[in-house]
Coordinates of C-alpha atoms in Angstrom, one line a residue:
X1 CA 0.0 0.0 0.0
X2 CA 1.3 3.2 -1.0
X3 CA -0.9 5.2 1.0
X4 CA -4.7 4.3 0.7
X5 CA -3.4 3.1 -3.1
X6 CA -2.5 -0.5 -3.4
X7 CA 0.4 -1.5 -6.0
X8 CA 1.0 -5.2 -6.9
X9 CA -1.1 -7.9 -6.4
X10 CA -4.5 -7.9 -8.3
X11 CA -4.5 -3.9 -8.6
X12 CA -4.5 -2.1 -11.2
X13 CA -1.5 -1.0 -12.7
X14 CA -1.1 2.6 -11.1
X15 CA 0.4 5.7 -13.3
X16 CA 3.0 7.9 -11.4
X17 CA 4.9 11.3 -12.0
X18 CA 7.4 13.6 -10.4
X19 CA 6.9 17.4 -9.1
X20 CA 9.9 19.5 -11.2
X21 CA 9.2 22.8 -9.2
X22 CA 11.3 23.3 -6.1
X23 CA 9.9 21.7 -3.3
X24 CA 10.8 24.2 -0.8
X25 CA 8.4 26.6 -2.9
X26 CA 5.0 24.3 -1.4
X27 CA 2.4 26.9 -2.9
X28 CA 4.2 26.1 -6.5
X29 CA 4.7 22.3 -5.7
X30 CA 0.8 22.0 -4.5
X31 CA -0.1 23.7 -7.8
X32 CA 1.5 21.4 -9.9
X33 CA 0.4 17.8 -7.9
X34 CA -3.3 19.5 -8.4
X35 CA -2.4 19.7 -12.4
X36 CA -0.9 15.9 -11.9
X37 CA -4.4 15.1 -10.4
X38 CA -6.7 16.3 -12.7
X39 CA -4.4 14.3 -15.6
X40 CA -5.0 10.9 -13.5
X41 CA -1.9 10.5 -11.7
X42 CA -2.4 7.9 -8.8
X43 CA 0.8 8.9 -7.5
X44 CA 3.2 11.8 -6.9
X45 CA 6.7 11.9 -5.9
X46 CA 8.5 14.8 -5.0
X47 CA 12.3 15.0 -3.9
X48 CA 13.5 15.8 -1.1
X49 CA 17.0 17.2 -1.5
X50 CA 17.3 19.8 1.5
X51 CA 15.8 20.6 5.2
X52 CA 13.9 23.1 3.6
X53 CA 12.1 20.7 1.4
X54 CA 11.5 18.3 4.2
X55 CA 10.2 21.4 6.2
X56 CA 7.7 21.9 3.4
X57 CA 7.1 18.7 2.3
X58 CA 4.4 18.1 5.6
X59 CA 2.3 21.1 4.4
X60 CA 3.0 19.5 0.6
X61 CA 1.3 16.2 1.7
X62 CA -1.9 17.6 3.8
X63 CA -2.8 19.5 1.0
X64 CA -2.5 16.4 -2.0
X65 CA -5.5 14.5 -2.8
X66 CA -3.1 11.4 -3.9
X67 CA 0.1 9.9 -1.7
X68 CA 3.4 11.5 -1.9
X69 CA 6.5 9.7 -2.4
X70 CA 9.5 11.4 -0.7
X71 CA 12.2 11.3 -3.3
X72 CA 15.4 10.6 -1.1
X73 CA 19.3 10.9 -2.5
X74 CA 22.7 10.7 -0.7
X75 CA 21.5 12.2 2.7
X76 CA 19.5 9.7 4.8
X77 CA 18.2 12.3 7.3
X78 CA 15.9 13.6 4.6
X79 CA 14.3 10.2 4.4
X80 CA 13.9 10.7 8.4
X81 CA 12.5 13.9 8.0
X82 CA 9.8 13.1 5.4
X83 CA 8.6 9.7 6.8
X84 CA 7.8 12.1 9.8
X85 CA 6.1 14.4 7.4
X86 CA 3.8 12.4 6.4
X87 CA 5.5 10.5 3.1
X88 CA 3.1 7.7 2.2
X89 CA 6.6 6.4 0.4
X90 CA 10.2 6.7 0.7
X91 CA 12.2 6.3 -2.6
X92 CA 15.6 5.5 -1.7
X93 CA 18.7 4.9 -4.4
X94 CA 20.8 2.5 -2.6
X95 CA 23.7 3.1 -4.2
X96 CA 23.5 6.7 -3.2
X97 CA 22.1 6.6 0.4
X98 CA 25.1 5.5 1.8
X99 CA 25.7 2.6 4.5
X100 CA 23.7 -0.8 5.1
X101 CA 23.6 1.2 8.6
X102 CA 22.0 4.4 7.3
X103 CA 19.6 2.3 5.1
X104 CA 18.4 0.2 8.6
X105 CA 17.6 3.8 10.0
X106 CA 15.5 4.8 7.3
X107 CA 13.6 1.2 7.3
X108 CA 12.8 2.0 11.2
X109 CA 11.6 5.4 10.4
X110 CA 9.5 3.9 7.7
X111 CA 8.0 1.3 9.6
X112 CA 7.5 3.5 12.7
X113 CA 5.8 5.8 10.3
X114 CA 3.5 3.2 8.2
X115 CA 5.2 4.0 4.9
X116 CA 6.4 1.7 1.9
X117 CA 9.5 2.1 0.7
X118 CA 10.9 1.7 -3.0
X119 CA 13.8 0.3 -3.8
X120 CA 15.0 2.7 -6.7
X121 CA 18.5 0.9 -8.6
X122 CA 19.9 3.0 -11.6
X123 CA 22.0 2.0 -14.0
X124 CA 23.5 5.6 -13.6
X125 CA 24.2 5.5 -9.9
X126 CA 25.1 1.6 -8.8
X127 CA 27.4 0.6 -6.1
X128 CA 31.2 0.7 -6.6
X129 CA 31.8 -2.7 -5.5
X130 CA 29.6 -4.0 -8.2
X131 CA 30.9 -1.7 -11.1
X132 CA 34.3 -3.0 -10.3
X133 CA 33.0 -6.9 -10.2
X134 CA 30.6 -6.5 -14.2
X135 CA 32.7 -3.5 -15.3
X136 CA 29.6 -1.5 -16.5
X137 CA 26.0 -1.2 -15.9
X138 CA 24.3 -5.0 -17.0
X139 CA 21.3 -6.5 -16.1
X140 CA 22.9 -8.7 -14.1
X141 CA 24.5 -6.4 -11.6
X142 CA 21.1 -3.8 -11.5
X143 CA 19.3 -6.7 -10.3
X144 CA 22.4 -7.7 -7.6
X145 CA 21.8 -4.8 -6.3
X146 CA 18.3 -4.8 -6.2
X147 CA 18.5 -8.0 -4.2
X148 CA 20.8 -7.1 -1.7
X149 CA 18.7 -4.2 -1.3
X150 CA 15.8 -6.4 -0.8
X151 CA 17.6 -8.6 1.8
X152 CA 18.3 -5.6 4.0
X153 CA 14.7 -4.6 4.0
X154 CA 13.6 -8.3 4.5
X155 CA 16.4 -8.8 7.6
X156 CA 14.5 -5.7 9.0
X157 CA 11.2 -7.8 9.0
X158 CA 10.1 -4.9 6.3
X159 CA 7.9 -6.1 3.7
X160 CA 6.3 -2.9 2.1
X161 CA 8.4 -2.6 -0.5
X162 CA 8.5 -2.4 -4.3
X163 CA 11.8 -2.1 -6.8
X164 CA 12.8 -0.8 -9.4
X165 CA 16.1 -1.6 -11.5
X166 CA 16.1 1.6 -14.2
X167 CA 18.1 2.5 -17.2
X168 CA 17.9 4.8 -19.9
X169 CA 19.0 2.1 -22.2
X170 CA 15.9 0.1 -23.3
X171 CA 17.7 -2.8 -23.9
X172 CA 19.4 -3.0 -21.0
X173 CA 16.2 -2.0 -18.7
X174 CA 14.2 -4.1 -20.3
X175 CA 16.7 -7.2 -19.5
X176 CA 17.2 -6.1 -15.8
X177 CA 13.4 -6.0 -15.4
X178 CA 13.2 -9.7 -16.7
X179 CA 15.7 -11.1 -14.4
X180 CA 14.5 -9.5 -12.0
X181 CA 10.7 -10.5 -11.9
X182 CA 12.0 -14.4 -12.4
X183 CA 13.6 -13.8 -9.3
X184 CA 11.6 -12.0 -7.2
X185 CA 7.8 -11.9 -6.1
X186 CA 7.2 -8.3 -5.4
X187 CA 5.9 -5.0 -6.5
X188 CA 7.4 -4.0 -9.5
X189 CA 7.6 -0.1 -10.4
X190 CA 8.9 0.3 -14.3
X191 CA 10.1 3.3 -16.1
X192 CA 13.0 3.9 -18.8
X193 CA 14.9 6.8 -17.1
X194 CA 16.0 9.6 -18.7
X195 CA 14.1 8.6 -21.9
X196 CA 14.5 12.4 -23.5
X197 CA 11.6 14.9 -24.8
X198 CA 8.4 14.4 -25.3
X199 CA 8.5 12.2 -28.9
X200 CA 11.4 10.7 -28.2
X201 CA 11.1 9.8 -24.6
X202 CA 7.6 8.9 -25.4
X203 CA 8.7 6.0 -27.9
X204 CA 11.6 4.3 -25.9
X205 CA 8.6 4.4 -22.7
X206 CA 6.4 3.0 -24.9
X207 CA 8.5 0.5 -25.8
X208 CA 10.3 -0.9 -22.7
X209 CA 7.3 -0.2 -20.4
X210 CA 5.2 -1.4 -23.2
X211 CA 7.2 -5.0 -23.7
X212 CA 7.3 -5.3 -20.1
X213 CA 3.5 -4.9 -19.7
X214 CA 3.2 -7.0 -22.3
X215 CA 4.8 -9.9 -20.7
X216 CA 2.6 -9.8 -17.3
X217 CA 5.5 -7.6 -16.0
X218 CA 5.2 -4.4 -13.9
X219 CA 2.5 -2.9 -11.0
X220 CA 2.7 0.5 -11.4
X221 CA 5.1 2.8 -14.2
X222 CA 6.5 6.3 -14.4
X223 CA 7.3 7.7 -18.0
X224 CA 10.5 9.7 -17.3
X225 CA 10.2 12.6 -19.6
X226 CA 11.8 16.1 -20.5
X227 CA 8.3 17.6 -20.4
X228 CA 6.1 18.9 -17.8
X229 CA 4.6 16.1 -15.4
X230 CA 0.8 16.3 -17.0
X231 CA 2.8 14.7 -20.1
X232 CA 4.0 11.7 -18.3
X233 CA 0.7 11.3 -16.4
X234 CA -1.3 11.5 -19.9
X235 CA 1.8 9.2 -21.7
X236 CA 1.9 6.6 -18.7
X237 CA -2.0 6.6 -19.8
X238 CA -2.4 6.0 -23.5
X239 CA 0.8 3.0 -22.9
X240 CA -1.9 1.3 -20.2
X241 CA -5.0 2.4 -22.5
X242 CA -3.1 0.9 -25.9
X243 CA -2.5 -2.5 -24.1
X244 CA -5.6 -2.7 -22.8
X245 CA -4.7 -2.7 -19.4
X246 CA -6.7 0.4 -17.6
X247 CA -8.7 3.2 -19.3
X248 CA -9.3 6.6 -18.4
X249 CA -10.5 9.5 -20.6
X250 CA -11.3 9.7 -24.1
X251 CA -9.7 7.2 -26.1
X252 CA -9.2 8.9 -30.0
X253 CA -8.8 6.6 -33.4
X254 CA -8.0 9.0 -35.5
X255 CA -6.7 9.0 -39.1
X256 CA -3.2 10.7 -40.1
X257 CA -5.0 12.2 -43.3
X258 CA -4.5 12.7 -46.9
X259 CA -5.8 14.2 -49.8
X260 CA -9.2 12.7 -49.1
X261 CA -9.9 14.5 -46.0
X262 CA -13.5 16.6 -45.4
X263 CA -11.5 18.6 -43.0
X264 CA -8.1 19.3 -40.9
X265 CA -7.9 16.2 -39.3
X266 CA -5.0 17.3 -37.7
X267 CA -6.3 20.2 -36.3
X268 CA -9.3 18.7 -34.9
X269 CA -7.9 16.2 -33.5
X270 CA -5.1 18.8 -31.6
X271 CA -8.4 20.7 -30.7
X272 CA -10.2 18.3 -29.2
X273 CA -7.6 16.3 -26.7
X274 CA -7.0 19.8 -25.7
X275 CA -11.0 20.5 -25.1
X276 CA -11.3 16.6 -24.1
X277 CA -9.0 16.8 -21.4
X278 CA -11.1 16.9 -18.1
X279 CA -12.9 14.0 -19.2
X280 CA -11.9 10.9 -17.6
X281 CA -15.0 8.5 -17.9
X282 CA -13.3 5.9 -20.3
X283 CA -15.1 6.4 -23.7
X284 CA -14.0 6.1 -27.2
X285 CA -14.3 8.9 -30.1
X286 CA -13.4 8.6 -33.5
X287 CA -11.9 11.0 -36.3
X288 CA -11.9 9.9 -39.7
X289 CA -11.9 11.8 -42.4
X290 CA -13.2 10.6 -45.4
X291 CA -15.7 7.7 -46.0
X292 CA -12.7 5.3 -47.0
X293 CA -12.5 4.4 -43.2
X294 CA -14.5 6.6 -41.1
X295 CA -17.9 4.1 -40.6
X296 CA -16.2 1.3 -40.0
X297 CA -13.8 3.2 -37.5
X298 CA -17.5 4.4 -36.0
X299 CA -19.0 1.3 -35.5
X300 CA -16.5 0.4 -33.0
X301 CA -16.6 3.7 -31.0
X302 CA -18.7 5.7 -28.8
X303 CA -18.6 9.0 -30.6
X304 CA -17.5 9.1 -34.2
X305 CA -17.3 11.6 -37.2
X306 CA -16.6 11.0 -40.8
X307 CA -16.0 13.7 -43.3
X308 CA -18.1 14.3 -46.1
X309 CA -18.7 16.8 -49.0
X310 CA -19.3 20.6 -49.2
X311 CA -18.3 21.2 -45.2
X312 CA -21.2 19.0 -44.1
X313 CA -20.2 15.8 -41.9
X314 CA -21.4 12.6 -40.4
X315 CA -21.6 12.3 -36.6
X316 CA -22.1 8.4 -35.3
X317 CA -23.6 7.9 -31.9
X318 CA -23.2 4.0 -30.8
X319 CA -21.8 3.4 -34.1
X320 CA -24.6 4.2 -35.9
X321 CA -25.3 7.5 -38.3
X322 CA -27.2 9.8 -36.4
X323 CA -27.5 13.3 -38.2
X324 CA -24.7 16.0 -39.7
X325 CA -23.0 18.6 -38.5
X326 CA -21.4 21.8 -40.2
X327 CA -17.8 22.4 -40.3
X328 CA -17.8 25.6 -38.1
X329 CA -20.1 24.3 -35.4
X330 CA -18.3 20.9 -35.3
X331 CA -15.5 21.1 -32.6
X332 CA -18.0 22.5 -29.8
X333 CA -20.6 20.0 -31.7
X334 CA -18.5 17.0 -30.8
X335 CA -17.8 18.5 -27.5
X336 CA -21.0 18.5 -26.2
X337 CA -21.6 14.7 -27.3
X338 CA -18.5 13.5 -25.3
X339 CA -19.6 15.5 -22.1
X340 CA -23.2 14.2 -22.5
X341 CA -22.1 10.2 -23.7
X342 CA -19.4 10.7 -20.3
X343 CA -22.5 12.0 -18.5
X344 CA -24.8 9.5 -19.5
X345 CA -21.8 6.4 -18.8
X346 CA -21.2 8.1 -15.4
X347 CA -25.3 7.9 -14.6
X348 CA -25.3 4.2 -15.8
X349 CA -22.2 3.1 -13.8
X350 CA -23.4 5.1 -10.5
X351 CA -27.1 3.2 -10.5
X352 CA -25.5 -0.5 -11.1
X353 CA -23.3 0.7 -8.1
X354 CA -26.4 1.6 -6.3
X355 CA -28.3 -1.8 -7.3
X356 CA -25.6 -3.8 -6.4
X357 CA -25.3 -1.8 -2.9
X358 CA -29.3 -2.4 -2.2
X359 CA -28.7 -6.4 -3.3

């Protein structure tokens, strides 16, 4: 349990982020969990470099609807500090925190304080000792440390714990992860660190968290990118929502375009996840736009619109043709339908809630 949010297990498979404002600043920091939240994120860490961020890390946490995950590096006190504070999670890098000594403090002050902690190896900041014995960052010496890490925790009697064995090399994260799960039975938190900007980071996410999801592996995911934490949140998202795995929002089939098109695809489609955002009732909306495509695309969706001739359109409701709509009026058209269809879904799923309740 990462707070009142379970990871592992039968759970669902939880989407994370990470504040980038200074955490010291809590008015800024609180701002930009609240942006995190409305995106979906189950999950929010924030680091913890300084006494100052500790200090307003307790203010940070009372005012976050989701739990916070204390990002700890190099100076164990912190980790003190914000189990104190109220961290629902302590992220420590082994390799970085320092002695087994200093790491036995911080499982005391985490059990003491009913938080989880997560294991966090890096490619970028393993041990010496086992650099010296692989050379270079492997799978095989990620997950070494990963168990040694996990022995510590277990000699404690601490078993609230997940891991992590990251790189920004897909390959090698990839690998680490698979070793790792054949060897282990816990919580599993993936992410391809450092991945880059928002297309390119986006791709290697997509596919080492992607393969690793694939194959049964993973409980909750973080998409590392150079972009604001929303973009993660929404990325980690559409990864879980392309495999199946969880839905939230409005998921789009939409066409690339051509010469065909009754309208700017393009443009629509950038219009509408911008106008679509706040909706998270899982629902389906397609964007097609010629005939070539565009019914078939709608009989599979909630929402659908196919261009047609002379600025005049098709809108689908429930995959069937249900009227036409003009060009200019068709953004806020389309709109409307996707707040009423989520209105309609969230009326639905509240009176089976209700039935079941009275049963």
């Amino acid at each position: 349990m990462v707070g009142k949010v379970p990871v592992g297990g039968d759970a669902p498979v939880t989407v994370q982020t990470m504040t980038n404002t200074p955490t010291s600043d809590a008015g800024a920091t609180i701002d930009q969990i609240r942006r995190c939240e409305e995106a979906g994120a189950d999950i929010i860490r924030v680091s913890c470099p300084d006494v100052e961020s500790t200090t307003a890390f307790r203010q940070i946490v009372r005012a976050a609807r989701v739990p916070i995950v204390a990002d700890i590096h190099f100076h164990y006190k912190r980790a003190l500090e914000a189990a104190d504070a109220g961290a629902a999670c302590l992220r420590i890098n082994p390799g970085n925190i320092g002695s087994s000594e200093r790491v036995a403090e911080v499982v005391r002050a985490a059990k003491a304080n009913g938080c989880a902690i997560r294991i966090g190896v890096n490619a970028g900041s393993l041990e010496k000792d086992l650099l010296e014995k692989y050379g270079e960052p492997c799978p095989e010496a990620l997950v070494e440390s990963a168990l040694d890490h996990i022995k510590l925790l277990q000699d404690h009697d601490f078993h609230e714990y997940k891991v992590a064995v990251k790189a920004s090399d897909v390959f090698l994260a990839v690998a680490a992860y698979m070793q790792l799960a054949e060897a282990v039975d816990c919580p599993l938190h993936l992410g391809i660190t450092e991945a880059g900007g928002l297309i390119g980071g986006t791709v290697k996410s997509a596919i080492g968290i992607g393969n690793l999801l694939w194959a049964g592996i993973g409980d909750t995911i973080r998409v590392s990118l150079s972009a604001e934490p929303e973009e993660e949140v929404r990325v980690g998202y559409e990864i879980l929502k392309s495999l199946g795995i969880r839905t939230r929002g409005v998921r789009v089939v939409s066409c690339p375009s051509c010469a065909r098109q009754g309208f700017d695809v393009i443009r629509t489609v950038e219009k509408l996840e911008e106008r679509l955002k706040h909706i998270a009732t899982p629902m389906s909306l397609s964007v097609l736009g010629c005939v070539v495509n565009g019914p078939g695309e709608a009989r599979e969706t909630d929402i659908g619109i196919t261009g047609g001739g002379n600025g005049r359109h098709m809108v689908y409701l429930s995959g069937v043709t249900d009227h036409h709509v003009e060009d200019a009026d068709m953004i806020e058209h389309i709109v409307r339908l996707v707040e009423a269809k989520a209105a309609e879904i969230e009326a639905a799923n509240a009176a089976a809630e209700a039935s079941e309740a009275a049963e």
